[in-house]
């Protein structure tokens, strides 16, 4: 599959997905292009990864309806280095009519490097709405 265009394609096209019963793990191989001045993987990339992992869990919970990140809070507990296989997973902790709450964990081997909590807003499905308007306009 070709990389997606725009920011997501540039920043997350290298994420891999592994589906196991009851969970989905996402991962990427950290490399030299992702390091900060300290020689560890940049925290912004780890936040992007946490956002992706949380969004994917949200997507599953709401049957792929459109959604957007409202809040993402992270605790950086350790670091990743080039060559590390960075893995993440998230779970939905609560869903309301308009919001989805998640908890995510990012790790290397058996070491947790980041934990995050987030809230996603369930958006109106513009595709369905525009289809409904088009259908009613022709009736």
PDB file of C-alpha atoms in Angstrom:
ATOM      1  CA  UNK A   1       0.000   0.000   0.000  1.00  0.00           C
ATOM      2  CA  UNK A   2       1.508   3.398  -0.915  1.00  0.00           C
ATOM      3  CA  UNK A   3       2.074   5.881   1.935  1.00  0.00           C
ATOM      4  CA  UNK A   4      -0.784   8.241   2.682  1.00  0.00           C
ATOM      5  CA  UNK A   5      -0.215  11.848   1.581  1.00  0.00           C
ATOM      6  CA  UNK A   6       0.344  14.745   3.962  1.00  0.00           C
ATOM      7  CA  UNK A   7       1.527  14.781   7.556  1.00  0.00           C
ATOM      8  CA  UNK A   8       0.252  11.332   8.424  1.00  0.00           C
ATOM      9  CA  UNK A   9       2.005   9.742   5.484  1.00  0.00           C
ATOM     10  CA  UNK A  10       5.290  11.431   6.353  1.00  0.00           C
ATOM     11  CA  UNK A  11       5.159  10.722  10.074  1.00  0.00           C
ATOM     12  CA  UNK A  12       3.327   7.440  10.443  1.00  0.00           C
ATOM     13  CA  UNK A  13       3.579   5.491   7.212  1.00  0.00           C
ATOM     14  CA  UNK A  14       6.121   3.194   8.844  1.00  0.00           C
ATOM     15  CA  UNK A  15       3.787   1.983  11.622  1.00  0.00           C
ATOM     16  CA  UNK A  16       3.111  -1.757  11.508  1.00  0.00           C
ATOM     17  CA  UNK A  17      -0.007  -3.445  12.836  1.00  0.00           C
ATOM     18  CA  UNK A  18      -0.337  -6.839  14.524  1.00  0.00           C
ATOM     19  CA  UNK A  19      -3.817  -8.044  15.344  1.00  0.00           C
ATOM     20  CA  UNK A  20      -4.201 -10.614  18.110  1.00  0.00           C
ATOM     21  CA  UNK A  21      -7.430 -11.848  19.683  1.00  0.00           C
ATOM     22  CA  UNK A  22      -8.884  -8.938  21.628  1.00  0.00           C
ATOM     23  CA  UNK A  23      -6.122  -6.431  20.904  1.00  0.00           C
ATOM     24  CA  UNK A  24      -4.160  -4.687  18.203  1.00  0.00           C
ATOM     25  CA  UNK A  25      -0.500  -3.803  18.633  1.00  0.00           C
ATOM     26  CA  UNK A  26       1.174  -1.127  16.522  1.00  0.00           C
ATOM     27  CA  UNK A  27       4.947  -0.879  16.180  1.00  0.00           C
ATOM     28  CA  UNK A  28       7.836   0.803  14.412  1.00  0.00           C
ATOM     29  CA  UNK A  29      11.587   0.286  14.220  1.00  0.00           C
ATOM     30  CA  UNK A  30      13.252   3.403  15.634  1.00  0.00           C
ATOM     31  CA  UNK A  31      16.056   4.823  13.512  1.00  0.00           C
ATOM     32  CA  UNK A  32      18.664   7.583  13.476  1.00  0.00           C
ATOM     33  CA  UNK A  33      16.390  10.010  11.621  1.00  0.00           C
ATOM     34  CA  UNK A  34      14.086  10.128  14.668  1.00  0.00           C
ATOM     35  CA  UNK A  35      16.569  11.103  17.386  1.00  0.00           C
ATOM     36  CA  UNK A  36      16.673  14.277  19.431  1.00  0.00           C
ATOM     37  CA  UNK A  37      19.924  16.005  20.522  1.00  0.00           C
ATOM     38  CA  UNK A  38      20.199  13.522  23.429  1.00  0.00           C
ATOM     39  CA  UNK A  39      20.416  10.576  21.016  1.00  0.00           C
ATOM     40  CA  UNK A  40      17.040   9.143  22.030  1.00  0.00           C
ATOM     41  CA  UNK A  41      13.850   8.956  19.982  1.00  0.00           C
ATOM     42  CA  UNK A  42      12.120  12.335  19.898  1.00  0.00           C
ATOM     43  CA  UNK A  43       9.204  12.711  22.311  1.00  0.00           C
ATOM     44  CA  UNK A  44       7.084  14.344  19.609  1.00  0.00           C
ATOM     45  CA  UNK A  45       7.318  11.176  17.536  1.00  0.00           C
ATOM     46  CA  UNK A  46       6.306   9.080  20.553  1.00  0.00           C
ATOM     47  CA  UNK A  47       3.313  11.416  21.084  1.00  0.00           C
ATOM     48  CA  UNK A  48       2.373  11.046  17.401  1.00  0.00           C
ATOM     49  CA  UNK A  49       2.600   7.286  17.815  1.00  0.00           C
ATOM     50  CA  UNK A  50       0.446   7.391  20.988  1.00  0.00           C
ATOM     51  CA  UNK A  51      -2.110   9.523  19.122  1.00  0.00           C
ATOM     52  CA  UNK A  52      -2.172   6.981  16.297  1.00  0.00           C
ATOM     53  CA  UNK A  53      -2.536   4.018  18.666  1.00  0.00           C
ATOM     54  CA  UNK A  54      -5.310   5.753  20.644  1.00  0.00           C
ATOM     55  CA  UNK A  55      -7.076   6.822  17.464  1.00  0.00           C
ATOM     56  CA  UNK A  56      -6.987   3.278  16.119  1.00  0.00           C
ATOM     57  CA  UNK A  57      -8.581   1.956  19.329  1.00  0.00           C
ATOM     58  CA  UNK A  58     -11.214   4.695  19.089  1.00  0.00           C
ATOM     59  CA  UNK A  59     -11.838   3.825  15.452  1.00  0.00           C
ATOM     60  CA  UNK A  60     -12.611   0.213  16.370  1.00  0.00           C
ATOM     61  CA  UNK A  61     -14.891   1.251  19.238  1.00  0.00           C
ATOM     62  CA  UNK A  62     -17.057   3.558  17.107  1.00  0.00           C
ATOM     63  CA  UNK A  63     -17.148   1.525  13.895  1.00  0.00           C
ATOM     64  CA  UNK A  64     -14.811   3.874  12.010  1.00  0.00           C
ATOM     65  CA  UNK A  65     -17.033   6.930  12.332  1.00  0.00           C
ATOM     66  CA  UNK A  66     -15.095  10.202  11.986  1.00  0.00           C
ATOM     67  CA  UNK A  67     -13.394  11.374  15.160  1.00  0.00           C
ATOM     68  CA  UNK A  68     -10.726  13.822  16.304  1.00  0.00           C
ATOM     69  CA  UNK A  69      -8.331  13.969  19.215  1.00  0.00           C
ATOM     70  CA  UNK A  70      -9.553  16.414  21.871  1.00  0.00           C
ATOM     71  CA  UNK A  71      -6.912  15.746  24.507  1.00  0.00           C
ATOM     72  CA  UNK A  72      -3.822  13.572  24.768  1.00  0.00           C
ATOM     73  CA  UNK A  73      -1.785  13.513  27.975  1.00  0.00           C
ATOM     74  CA  UNK A  74       1.434  11.554  28.215  1.00  0.00           C
ATOM     75  CA  UNK A  75       3.945  10.537  30.846  1.00  0.00           C
ATOM     76  CA  UNK A  76       7.431   9.855  29.498  1.00  0.00           C
ATOM     77  CA  UNK A  77       8.799   7.099  31.720  1.00  0.00           C
ATOM     78  CA  UNK A  78      11.877   6.048  29.791  1.00  0.00           C
ATOM     79  CA  UNK A  79      13.368   6.406  26.322  1.00  0.00           C
ATOM     80  CA  UNK A  80      13.796   4.534  23.072  1.00  0.00           C
ATOM     81  CA  UNK A  81      16.962   4.440  20.976  1.00  0.00           C
ATOM     82  CA  UNK A  82      17.703   3.820  17.323  1.00  0.00           C
ATOM     83  CA  UNK A  83      17.260   0.145  16.530  1.00  0.00           C
ATOM     84  CA  UNK A  84      14.574  -0.384  19.180  1.00  0.00           C
ATOM     85  CA  UNK A  85      11.294  -2.014  18.199  1.00  0.00           C
ATOM     86  CA  UNK A  86       8.752   0.398  19.716  1.00  0.00           C
ATOM     87  CA  UNK A  87       5.335  -1.179  20.354  1.00  0.00           C
ATOM     88  CA  UNK A  88       2.045   0.370  21.448  1.00  0.00           C
ATOM     89  CA  UNK A  89      -1.493  -0.603  22.292  1.00  0.00           C
ATOM     90  CA  UNK A  90      -4.529   1.213  23.656  1.00  0.00           C
ATOM     91  CA  UNK A  91      -7.823   0.335  25.216  1.00  0.00           C
ATOM     92  CA  UNK A  92     -11.069   2.227  25.345  1.00  0.00           C
ATOM     93  CA  UNK A  93     -11.976   2.906  28.970  1.00  0.00           C
ATOM     94  CA  UNK A  94     -15.266   4.712  28.414  1.00  0.00           C
ATOM     95  CA  UNK A  95     -17.547   5.778  25.575  1.00  0.00           C
ATOM     96  CA  UNK A  96     -20.328   8.352  25.702  1.00  0.00           C
ATOM     97  CA  UNK A  97     -22.613   9.568  22.939  1.00  0.00           C
ATOM     98  CA  UNK A  98     -19.998  12.088  21.759  1.00  0.00           C
ATOM     99  CA  UNK A  99     -16.664  11.155  23.400  1.00  0.00           C
ATOM    100  CA  UNK A 100     -14.317   8.181  23.628  1.00  0.00           C
ATOM    101  CA  UNK A 101     -11.737   7.859  26.425  1.00  0.00           C
ATOM    102  CA  UNK A 102      -8.600   5.750  25.983  1.00  0.00           C
ATOM    103  CA  UNK A 103      -5.550   4.579  27.892  1.00  0.00           C
ATOM    104  CA  UNK A 104      -2.402   3.733  25.914  1.00  0.00           C
ATOM    105  CA  UNK A 105       0.953   2.170  26.659  1.00  0.00           C
ATOM    106  CA  UNK A 106       4.122   2.375  24.534  1.00  0.00           C
ATOM    107  CA  UNK A 107       6.996  -0.003  25.289  1.00  0.00           C
ATOM    108  CA  UNK A 108      10.349  -1.388  24.193  1.00  0.00           C
ATOM    109  CA  UNK A 109      10.956  -5.030  25.121  1.00  0.00           C
ATOM    110  CA  UNK A 110       9.433  -5.258  28.621  1.00  0.00           C
ATOM    111  CA  UNK A 111      10.097  -1.590  29.516  1.00  0.00           C
ATOM    112  CA  UNK A 112       7.212   0.882  29.412  1.00  0.00           C
ATOM    113  CA  UNK A 113       8.502   4.133  27.913  1.00  0.00           C
ATOM    114  CA  UNK A 114       5.272   6.148  27.725  1.00  0.00           C
ATOM    115  CA  UNK A 115       1.751   5.967  29.080  1.00  0.00           C
ATOM    116  CA  UNK A 116      -1.031   8.175  27.792  1.00  0.00           C
ATOM    117  CA  UNK A 117      -4.666   8.949  28.308  1.00  0.00           C
ATOM    118  CA  UNK A 118      -6.779  10.640  25.716  1.00  0.00           C
ATOM    119  CA  UNK A 119     -10.210  11.800  24.679  1.00  0.00           C
ATOM    120  CA  UNK A 120     -11.572  11.615  21.128  1.00  0.00           C
ATOM    121  CA  UNK A 121     -14.631  13.520  19.898  1.00  0.00           C
ATOM    122  CA  UNK A 122     -17.050  11.594  17.696  1.00  0.00           C
ATOM    123  CA  UNK A 123     -17.780  13.854  14.724  1.00  0.00           C
ATOM    124  CA  UNK A 124     -20.812  14.043  12.467  1.00  0.00           C
ATOM    125  CA  UNK A 125     -20.301  11.743   9.513  1.00  0.00           C
ATOM    126  CA  UNK A 126     -20.079  14.292   6.710  1.00  0.00           C
ATOM    127  CA  UNK A 127     -20.074  11.573   4.077  1.00  0.00           C
ATOM    128  CA  UNK A 128     -23.426  10.262   5.263  1.00  0.00           C
ATOM    129  CA  UNK A 129     -24.820  13.763   5.786  1.00  0.00           C
ATOM    130  CA  UNK A 130     -23.813  14.939   2.319  1.00  0.00           C
ATOM    131  CA  UNK A 131     -25.274  11.763   0.822  1.00  0.00           C
ATOM    132  CA  UNK A 132     -28.530  12.330   2.670  1.00  0.00           C
ATOM    133  CA  UNK A 133     -28.689  15.970   1.497  1.00  0.00           C
ATOM    134  CA  UNK A 134     -27.997  14.944  -2.084  1.00  0.00           C
ATOM    135  CA  UNK A 135     -30.687  12.249  -1.926  1.00  0.00           C
ATOM    136  CA  UNK A 136     -33.289  14.647  -0.444  1.00  0.00           C
ATOM    137  CA  UNK A 137     -32.429  17.357  -3.006  1.00  0.00           C
ATOM    138  CA  UNK A 138     -33.204  14.988  -5.868  1.00  0.00           C
ATOM    139  CA  UNK A 139     -36.457  13.698  -4.349  1.00  0.00           C
TER     140      UNK A 139
END
